[in-house]
PDB file of C-alpha atoms in Angstrom:
ATOM      1  CA  GLY A 251     -16.334  -2.511   4.563  1.00  0.00           C
ATOM      2  CA  GLU A 252     -14.790   0.347   3.247  1.00  0.00           C
ATOM      3  CA  ASN A 253     -14.447   1.989   0.387  1.00  0.00           C
ATOM      4  CA  VAL A 254     -12.165   4.410  -1.405  1.00  0.00           C
ATOM      5  CA  GLU A 255     -13.432   6.408  -4.312  1.00  0.00           C
ATOM      6  CA  GLN A 256     -10.366   7.963  -6.248  1.00  0.00           C
ATOM      7  CA  HIS A 257      -9.974  10.958  -9.419  1.00  0.00           C
ATOM      8  CA  PRO A 258      -9.222  11.229 -11.036  1.00  0.00           C
ATOM      9  CA  SER A 259      -7.343   8.628 -13.211  1.00  0.00           C
ATOM     10  CA  THR A 260      -4.759  10.680 -14.992  1.00  0.00           C
ATOM     11  CA  LEU A 261      -3.191  13.804 -14.258  1.00  0.00           C
ATOM     12  CA  SER A 262      -1.856  15.939 -16.444  1.00  0.00           C
ATOM     13  CA  VAL A 263      -0.255  19.023 -15.461  1.00  0.00           C
ATOM     14  CA  GLN A 264       2.310  21.826 -16.896  1.00  0.00           C
ATOM     15  CA  GLU A 265       5.737  22.159 -14.946  1.00  0.00           C
ATOM     16  CA  GLY A 266       5.156  24.625 -12.264  1.00  0.00           C
ATOM     17  CA  ASP A 267       1.376  24.098 -12.046  1.00  0.00           C
ATOM     18  CA  SER A 268      -0.578  22.648  -9.528  1.00  0.00           C
ATOM     19  CA  ALA A 269      -2.160  19.692  -9.135  1.00  0.00           C
ATOM     20  CA  VAL A 270      -5.287  17.578  -6.372  1.00  0.00           C
ATOM     21  CA  ILE A 271      -6.005  14.576  -6.620  1.00  0.00           C
ATOM     22  CA  LYS A 272      -9.581  13.675  -3.987  1.00  0.00           C
ATOM     23  CA  CYS A 273     -10.287  10.843  -1.860  1.00  0.00           C
ATOM     24  CA  THR A 274     -13.768   9.939  -0.935  1.00  0.00           C
ATOM     25  CA  TYR A 275     -14.205   7.580   2.228  1.00  0.00           C
ATOM     26  CA  SER A 276     -17.299   5.084   2.825  1.00  0.00           C
ATOM     27  CA  ASP A 277     -16.816   4.058   6.379  1.00  0.00           C
ATOM     28  CA  SER A 278     -17.111   7.162   9.265  1.00  0.00           C
ATOM     29  CA  ALA A 279     -15.081   4.450  11.948  1.00  0.00           C
ATOM     30  CA  SER A 280     -12.072   5.633   9.517  1.00  0.00           C
ATOM     31  CA  ASN A 281      -9.628   8.768  10.886  1.00  0.00           C
ATOM     32  CA  TYR A 282      -5.902   7.224   9.581  1.00  0.00           C
ATOM     33  CA  PHE A 283      -5.960   8.517   5.320  1.00  0.00           C
ATOM     34  CA  PRO A 284      -2.329   7.631   4.043  1.00  0.00           C
ATOM     35  CA  TRP A 285      -1.381   9.568   0.322  1.00  0.00           C
ATOM     36  CA  TYR A 286       1.707   6.885  -1.533  1.00  0.00           C
ATOM     37  CA  LYS A 287       3.728   7.448  -4.498  1.00  0.00           C
ATOM     38  CA  GLN A 288       4.055   4.579  -6.594  1.00  0.00           C
ATOM     39  CA  GLU A 289       7.248   5.160  -9.697  1.00  0.00           C
ATOM     40  CA  LEU A 290       7.315   2.935 -11.910  1.00  0.00           C
ATOM     41  CA  GLY A 291       8.517  -1.523 -10.890  1.00  0.00           C
ATOM     42  CA  LYS A 292       8.938   0.385  -7.492  1.00  0.00           C
ATOM     43  CA  GLY A 293       6.446  -0.303  -3.474  1.00  0.00           C
ATOM     44  CA  PRO A 294       4.555   2.283  -2.785  1.00  0.00           C
ATOM     45  CA  GLN A 295       6.073   5.858  -0.962  1.00  0.00           C
ATOM     46  CA  LEU A 296       4.302   7.427   1.844  1.00  0.00           C
ATOM     47  CA  ILE A 297       4.414  10.831   1.025  1.00  0.00           C
ATOM     48  CA  ILE A 298       2.111  12.551   3.163  1.00  0.00           C
ATOM     49  CA  ASP A 299      -0.101  11.792   5.738  1.00  0.00           C
ATOM     50  CA  ILE A 300      -3.735  12.738   8.104  1.00  0.00           C
ATOM     51  CA  ARG A 301      -5.033  12.100  11.378  1.00  0.00           C
ATOM     52  CA  SER A 302      -9.289  12.758  11.764  1.00  0.00           C
ATOM     53  CA  ASN A 303      -7.937  15.465  14.170  1.00  0.00           C
ATOM     54  CA  VAL A 304      -6.352  17.794  12.273  1.00  0.00           C
ATOM     55  CA  GLY A 305      -8.234  19.669   9.069  1.00  0.00           C
ATOM     56  CA  GLU A 306      -5.022  19.823   7.072  1.00  0.00           C
ATOM     57  CA  LYS A 307      -1.434  19.083   7.014  1.00  0.00           C
ATOM     58  CA  LYS A 308       1.685  20.575   4.994  1.00  0.00           C
ATOM     59  CA  ASP A 309       4.613  19.386   3.731  1.00  0.00           C
ATOM     60  CA  GLN A 310       6.476  21.855   1.440  1.00  0.00           C
ATOM     61  CA  ARG A 311       4.923  21.313  -1.426  1.00  0.00           C
ATOM     62  CA  ILE A 312       2.819  18.584  -0.472  1.00  0.00           C
ATOM     63  CA  ALA A 313      -0.672  19.855   1.599  1.00  0.00           C
ATOM     64  CA  VAL A 314      -3.689  17.108   2.384  1.00  0.00           C
ATOM     65  CA  THR A 315      -7.255  18.256   3.309  1.00  0.00           C
ATOM     66  CA  LEU A 316      -9.709  16.483   5.376  1.00  0.00           C
ATOM     67  CA  ASN A 317     -12.988  17.094   5.857  1.00  0.00           C
ATOM     68  CA  LYS A 318     -14.409  13.802   8.197  1.00  0.00           C
ATOM     69  CA  THR A 319     -17.867  15.860   7.360  1.00  0.00           C
ATOM     70  CA  ALA A 320     -18.088  15.063   4.298  1.00  0.00           C
ATOM     71  CA  LYS A 321     -16.399  11.953   3.853  1.00  0.00           C
ATOM     72  CA  HIS A 322     -13.713  13.561   1.958  1.00  0.00           C
ATOM     73  CA  PHE A 323     -10.191  13.926   2.026  1.00  0.00           C
ATOM     74  CA  SER A 324      -7.354  16.277  -1.075  1.00  0.00           C
ATOM     75  CA  LEU A 325      -3.706  15.806  -1.657  1.00  0.00           C
ATOM     76  CA  HIS A 326      -2.486  18.665  -3.453  1.00  0.00           C
ATOM     77  CA  ILE A 327       0.969  19.807  -4.856  1.00  0.00           C
ATOM     78  CA  THR A 328       2.168  22.781  -6.004  1.00  0.00           C
ATOM     79  CA  GLU A 329       5.246  24.178  -7.535  1.00  0.00           C
ATOM     80  CA  THR A 330       4.211  20.477  -9.770  1.00  0.00           C
ATOM     81  CA  GLN A 331       8.238  19.363 -11.390  1.00  0.00           C
ATOM     82  CA  PRO A 332       8.712  16.284 -14.129  1.00  0.00           C
ATOM     83  CA  GLU A 333      10.087  14.235 -10.943  1.00  0.00           C
ATOM     84  CA  ASP A 334       6.633  14.584  -9.323  1.00  0.00           C
ATOM     85  CA  SER A 335       5.496  12.129 -12.265  1.00  0.00           C
ATOM     86  CA  ALA A 336       3.847   8.724 -10.882  1.00  0.00           C
ATOM     87  CA  VAL A 337       1.307   7.249  -9.664  1.00  0.00           C
ATOM     88  CA  TYR A 338      -0.624   8.602  -6.134  1.00  0.00           C
ATOM     89  CA  PHE A 339      -2.481   6.526  -4.514  1.00  0.00           C
ATOM     90  CA  CYS A 340      -4.884   7.605  -1.496  1.00  0.00           C
ATOM     91  CA  ALA A 341      -6.119   5.223   1.498  1.00  0.00           C
ATOM     92  CA  ALA A 342      -8.128   4.834   4.354  1.00  0.00           C
ATOM     93  CA  SER A 343      -8.289   2.519   7.585  1.00  0.00           C
ATOM     94  CA  GLY A 344      -9.735   2.767  11.361  1.00  0.00           C
ATOM     95  CA  TYR A 345      -7.914   2.954  14.735  1.00  0.00           C
ATOM     96  CA  GLY A 346      -5.965  -0.741  15.054  1.00  0.00           C
ATOM     97  CA  SER A 347      -2.792  -1.787  15.818  1.00  0.00           C
ATOM     98  CA  ALA A 348      -2.891  -2.706  12.346  1.00  0.00           C
ATOM     99  CA  ARG A 349      -2.844  -1.241   8.964  1.00  0.00           C
ATOM    100  CA  GLN A 350      -5.536  -2.528   7.114  1.00  0.00           C
ATOM    101  CA  LEU A 351      -4.919  -0.016   4.413  1.00  0.00           C
ATOM    102  CA  THR A 352      -8.062   0.404   1.107  1.00  0.00           C
ATOM    103  CA  PHE A 353      -6.395   1.687  -0.945  1.00  0.00           C
ATOM    104  CA  GLY A 354      -8.242   4.322  -3.927  1.00  0.00           C
ATOM    105  CA  SER A 355      -7.664   3.898  -7.776  1.00  0.00           C
ATOM    106  CA  GLY A 356      -4.717   5.266  -8.157  1.00  0.00           C
ATOM    107  CA  THR A 357      -3.958   8.263 -10.339  1.00  0.00           C
ATOM    108  CA  GLN A 358      -1.065   9.079 -12.974  1.00  0.00           C
ATOM    109  CA  LEU A 359       0.401  12.141 -12.449  1.00  0.00           C
ATOM    110  CA  THR A 360       1.899  12.863 -15.258  1.00  0.00           C
ATOM    111  CA  VAL A 361       3.679  17.093 -15.025  1.00  0.00           C
ATOM    112  CA  LEU A 362       5.034  18.562 -19.213  1.00  0.00           C
ATOM    113  CA  PRO A 363       8.442  20.050 -18.708  1.00  0.00           C
TER     114      PRO A 363
ATOM    115  CA  GLU B 670      17.525   3.960   5.552  1.00  0.00           C
ATOM    116  CA  PRO B 671      16.804   0.865   6.610  1.00  0.00           C
ATOM    117  CA  GLU B 672      14.295  -1.029   3.607  1.00  0.00           C
ATOM    118  CA  VAL B 673      11.808  -4.157   2.935  1.00  0.00           C
ATOM    119  CA  THR B 674      13.735  -6.111   0.751  1.00  0.00           C
ATOM    120  CA  GLN B 675      11.848  -8.767  -1.168  1.00  0.00           C
ATOM    121  CA  THR B 676      12.691 -11.719  -3.222  1.00  0.00           C
ATOM    122  CA  PRO B 677      12.035 -12.720  -5.586  1.00  0.00           C
ATOM    123  CA  SER B 678      11.633  -9.267  -7.626  1.00  0.00           C
ATOM    124  CA  HIS B 679       9.729 -11.851 -10.858  1.00  0.00           C
ATOM    125  CA  GLN B 680       8.465 -15.372 -10.186  1.00  0.00           C
ATOM    126  CA  VAL B 681       6.551 -17.597 -13.007  1.00  0.00           C
ATOM    127  CA  THR B 682       5.474 -20.378 -12.146  1.00  0.00           C
ATOM    128  CA  GLN B 683       2.641 -22.991 -13.088  1.00  0.00           C
ATOM    129  CA  MET B 684      -0.862 -23.017 -12.320  1.00  0.00           C
ATOM    130  CA  GLY B 685      -1.182 -25.373  -9.368  1.00  0.00           C
ATOM    131  CA  GLN B 686       2.575 -25.307  -7.995  1.00  0.00           C
ATOM    132  CA  GLU B 687       3.322 -24.008  -4.771  1.00  0.00           C
ATOM    133  CA  VAL B 688       5.292 -20.356  -4.673  1.00  0.00           C
ATOM    134  CA  ILE B 689       7.192 -18.830  -1.760  1.00  0.00           C
ATOM    135  CA  LEU B 690       7.336 -14.649  -1.457  1.00  0.00           C
ATOM    136  CA  ARG B 691      10.390 -13.745   1.017  1.00  0.00           C
ATOM    137  CA  CYS B 692      10.506 -10.092   2.340  1.00  0.00           C
ATOM    138  CA  VAL B 693      12.727  -9.359   5.354  1.00  0.00           C
ATOM    139  CA  PRO B 694      10.611  -6.299   7.241  1.00  0.00           C
ATOM    140  CA  ILE B 695      12.450  -3.399   8.832  1.00  0.00           C
ATOM    141  CA  SER B 696      14.585  -4.707  11.891  1.00  0.00           C
ATOM    142  CA  ASN B 697      12.665  -2.683  14.801  1.00  0.00           C
ATOM    143  CA  HIS B 698       9.338  -3.187  13.206  1.00  0.00           C
ATOM    144  CA  LEU B 699       6.496  -4.800  14.808  1.00  0.00           C
ATOM    145  CA  TYR B 700       4.103  -5.319  12.223  1.00  0.00           C
ATOM    146  CA  PHE B 701       4.039  -7.248   8.848  1.00  0.00           C
ATOM    147  CA  TYR B 702       1.732  -7.233   6.234  1.00  0.00           C
ATOM    148  CA  TRP B 703       0.679  -8.743   2.426  1.00  0.00           C
ATOM    149  CA  TYR B 704      -0.457  -6.385   0.163  1.00  0.00           C
ATOM    150  CA  ARG B 705      -1.277  -7.493  -2.939  1.00  0.00           C
ATOM    151  CA  GLN B 706      -1.792  -5.168  -6.395  1.00  0.00           C
ATOM    152  CA  ILE B 707      -2.973  -6.866  -9.346  1.00  0.00           C
ATOM    153  CA  LEU B 708      -1.764  -5.413 -13.110  1.00  0.00           C
ATOM    154  CA  GLY B 709      -4.203  -2.196 -13.318  1.00  0.00           C
ATOM    155  CA  GLN B 710      -5.975  -2.107 -10.614  1.00  0.00           C
ATOM    156  CA  LYS B 711      -6.556  -1.252  -6.166  1.00  0.00           C
ATOM    157  CA  VAL B 712      -3.666  -2.433  -4.087  1.00  0.00           C
ATOM    158  CA  GLU B 713      -5.205  -4.617  -2.076  1.00  0.00           C
ATOM    159  CA  PHE B 714      -4.498  -5.587   1.261  1.00  0.00           C
ATOM    160  CA  LEU B 715      -3.915  -9.805   2.123  1.00  0.00           C
ATOM    161  CA  VAL B 716      -2.429 -10.632   6.137  1.00  0.00           C
ATOM    162  CA  SER B 717      -1.462  -8.248   8.463  1.00  0.00           C
ATOM    163  CA  PHE B 718       0.875 -10.137  11.562  1.00  0.00           C
ATOM    164  CA  TYR B 719       1.976  -9.190  15.095  1.00  0.00           C
ATOM    165  CA  ASN B 720       4.008 -11.550  17.661  1.00  0.00           C
ATOM    166  CA  ASN B 721       3.703 -14.485  15.345  1.00  0.00           C
ATOM    167  CA  GLU B 722       0.317 -14.435  14.442  1.00  0.00           C
ATOM    168  CA  ILE B 723      -2.350 -13.105  11.872  1.00  0.00           C
ATOM    169  CA  SER B 724      -3.676 -10.027  13.303  1.00  0.00           C
ATOM    170  CA  GLU B 725      -6.478  -9.594  10.840  1.00  0.00           C
ATOM    171  CA  LYS B 726      -6.760 -11.194   7.054  1.00  0.00           C
ATOM    172  CA  SER B 727      -8.839  -9.731   4.415  1.00  0.00           C
ATOM    173  CA  GLU B 728     -11.328 -12.619   2.447  1.00  0.00           C
ATOM    174  CA  ILE B 729      -8.832 -13.164   0.053  1.00  0.00           C
ATOM    175  CA  PHE B 730      -6.270 -14.117   2.411  1.00  0.00           C
ATOM    176  CA  ASP B 731      -7.880 -18.153   2.280  1.00  0.00           C
ATOM    177  CA  ASP B 732      -6.756 -21.659   2.837  1.00  0.00           C
ATOM    178  CA  GLN B 733      -4.635 -21.434  -0.079  1.00  0.00           C
ATOM    179  CA  PHE B 734      -2.476 -18.650   1.207  1.00  0.00           C
ATOM    180  CA  SER B 735      -0.318 -18.906   4.664  1.00  0.00           C
ATOM    181  CA  VAL B 736       2.139 -16.458   6.388  1.00  0.00           C
ATOM    182  CA  GLU B 737       4.880 -17.313   8.462  1.00  0.00           C
ATOM    183  CA  ARG B 738       8.028 -15.056  10.594  1.00  0.00           C
ATOM    184  CA  PRO B 739      10.342 -18.545  10.046  1.00  0.00           C
ATOM    185  CA  ASP B 740      13.510 -17.091  11.717  1.00  0.00           C
ATOM    186  CA  GLY B 741      12.922 -14.273  13.243  1.00  0.00           C
ATOM    187  CA  SER B 742      14.077 -12.334  10.400  1.00  0.00           C
ATOM    188  CA  ASN B 743      12.276 -13.322   7.083  1.00  0.00           C
ATOM    189  CA  PHE B 744       8.483 -13.438   7.021  1.00  0.00           C
ATOM    190  CA  THR B 745       6.982 -15.657   3.802  1.00  0.00           C
ATOM    191  CA  LEU B 746       4.525 -15.536   2.124  1.00  0.00           C
ATOM    192  CA  LYS B 747       3.048 -19.298   0.756  1.00  0.00           C
ATOM    193  CA  ILE B 748       0.833 -20.654  -2.378  1.00  0.00           C
ATOM    194  CA  ARG B 749      -0.472 -23.722  -1.782  1.00  0.00           C
ATOM    195  CA  SER B 750      -1.707 -24.359  -5.243  1.00  0.00           C
ATOM    196  CA  THR B 751      -1.230 -21.036  -7.696  1.00  0.00           C
ATOM    197  CA  LYS B 752      -4.143 -20.035  -9.908  1.00  0.00           C
ATOM    198  CA  LEU B 753      -3.910 -17.576 -12.999  1.00  0.00           C
ATOM    199  CA  GLU B 754      -5.716 -14.750 -10.772  1.00  0.00           C
ATOM    200  CA  ASP B 755      -3.316 -14.745  -8.346  1.00  0.00           C
ATOM    201  CA  SER B 756      -0.819 -13.508 -11.047  1.00  0.00           C
ATOM    202  CA  ALA B 757      -0.189 -10.171  -9.792  1.00  0.00           C
ATOM    203  CA  MET B 758       2.610  -7.787  -7.384  1.00  0.00           C
ATOM    204  CA  TYR B 759       2.555  -8.791  -4.158  1.00  0.00           C
ATOM    205  CA  PHE B 760       4.180  -6.054  -1.362  1.00  0.00           C
ATOM    206  CA  CYS B 761       5.137  -6.805   1.936  1.00  0.00           C
ATOM    207  CA  ALA B 762       5.144  -3.799   4.042  1.00  0.00           C
ATOM    208  CA  SER B 763       5.930  -3.573   8.071  1.00  0.00           C
ATOM    209  CA  SER B 764       5.444  -0.965  10.465  1.00  0.00           C
ATOM    210  CA  GLU B 765       6.834  -0.089  14.283  1.00  0.00           C
ATOM    211  CA  GLY B 766       3.434  -0.742  15.325  1.00  0.00           C
ATOM    212  CA  LEU B 767       0.021   2.232  16.313  1.00  0.00           C
ATOM    213  CA  ALA B 768       2.112   4.916  17.006  1.00  0.00           C
ATOM    214  CA  GLY B 769       5.041   5.072  14.549  1.00  0.00           C
ATOM    215  CA  GLY B 770       1.709   4.425  12.194  1.00  0.00           C
ATOM    216  CA  GLU B 771       3.384   4.767   8.556  1.00  0.00           C
ATOM    217  CA  LEU B 772       3.699   1.516   6.849  1.00  0.00           C
ATOM    218  CA  PHE B 773       7.246   0.564   4.602  1.00  0.00           C
ATOM    219  CA  PHE B 774       5.970  -0.996   1.312  1.00  0.00           C
ATOM    220  CA  GLY B 775       9.405  -3.440  -0.242  1.00  0.00           C
ATOM    221  CA  GLU B 776       9.564  -3.532  -3.980  1.00  0.00           C
ATOM    222  CA  GLY B 777       7.424  -5.831  -4.364  1.00  0.00           C
ATOM    223  CA  SER B 778       7.484  -9.541  -6.893  1.00  0.00           C
ATOM    224  CA  ARG B 779       5.512 -10.127  -9.215  1.00  0.00           C
ATOM    225  CA  LEU B 780       4.168 -13.582  -9.350  1.00  0.00           C
ATOM    226  CA  THR B 781       2.920 -15.172 -12.691  1.00  0.00           C
ATOM    227  CA  VAL B 782       0.749 -18.199 -13.311  1.00  0.00           C
ATOM    228  CA  LEU B 783       0.368 -19.151 -16.590  1.00  0.00           C
TER     229      LEU B 783
END
């Protein structure tokens, strides 16, 4: 089955700096890669996703890049703000009608004011 | 904004007891899911449900687990005889379908088995 590795497990940045979180996956059949933000006591919330026919996607301060050959994808947050502090999870799934996501282990991002 | 709602937010139970966790998915969504997160570990897929039947399930989802959509709005997860290792946060999620793609998660039900 799919295995998703995520690093770093913790990341502290100064407000205004960029943050990068990286994930690798094992199953070459995976073709959908979402990123979720989880705030304390809440469920995961999708912040951006990318499909395997796209190499990069951007939404304001958030971008995701995908390298299918190397089987890795990354989340980039620019101009970080204190409200970006949360746990971020990457995930992967294959083609199909049901989204059986395999999650990474999470990155605790702390943005220092 | 439509959201997935879950009850209870926290349940404490004795080992061996039955537990039912409830979810109300987003109303026009067709696919429903349960995931769980043991404290400090990854979020893990348990089961997906479509057209009133299980479409996929993981190894975790053994005979002690069952899911049901009893009344067209609720989606439930039942654990027949809880074990200590069932203690976790259980997340319900729903999606429109393949074209929609995005999973919307509820805020979770924390289950503590003593």
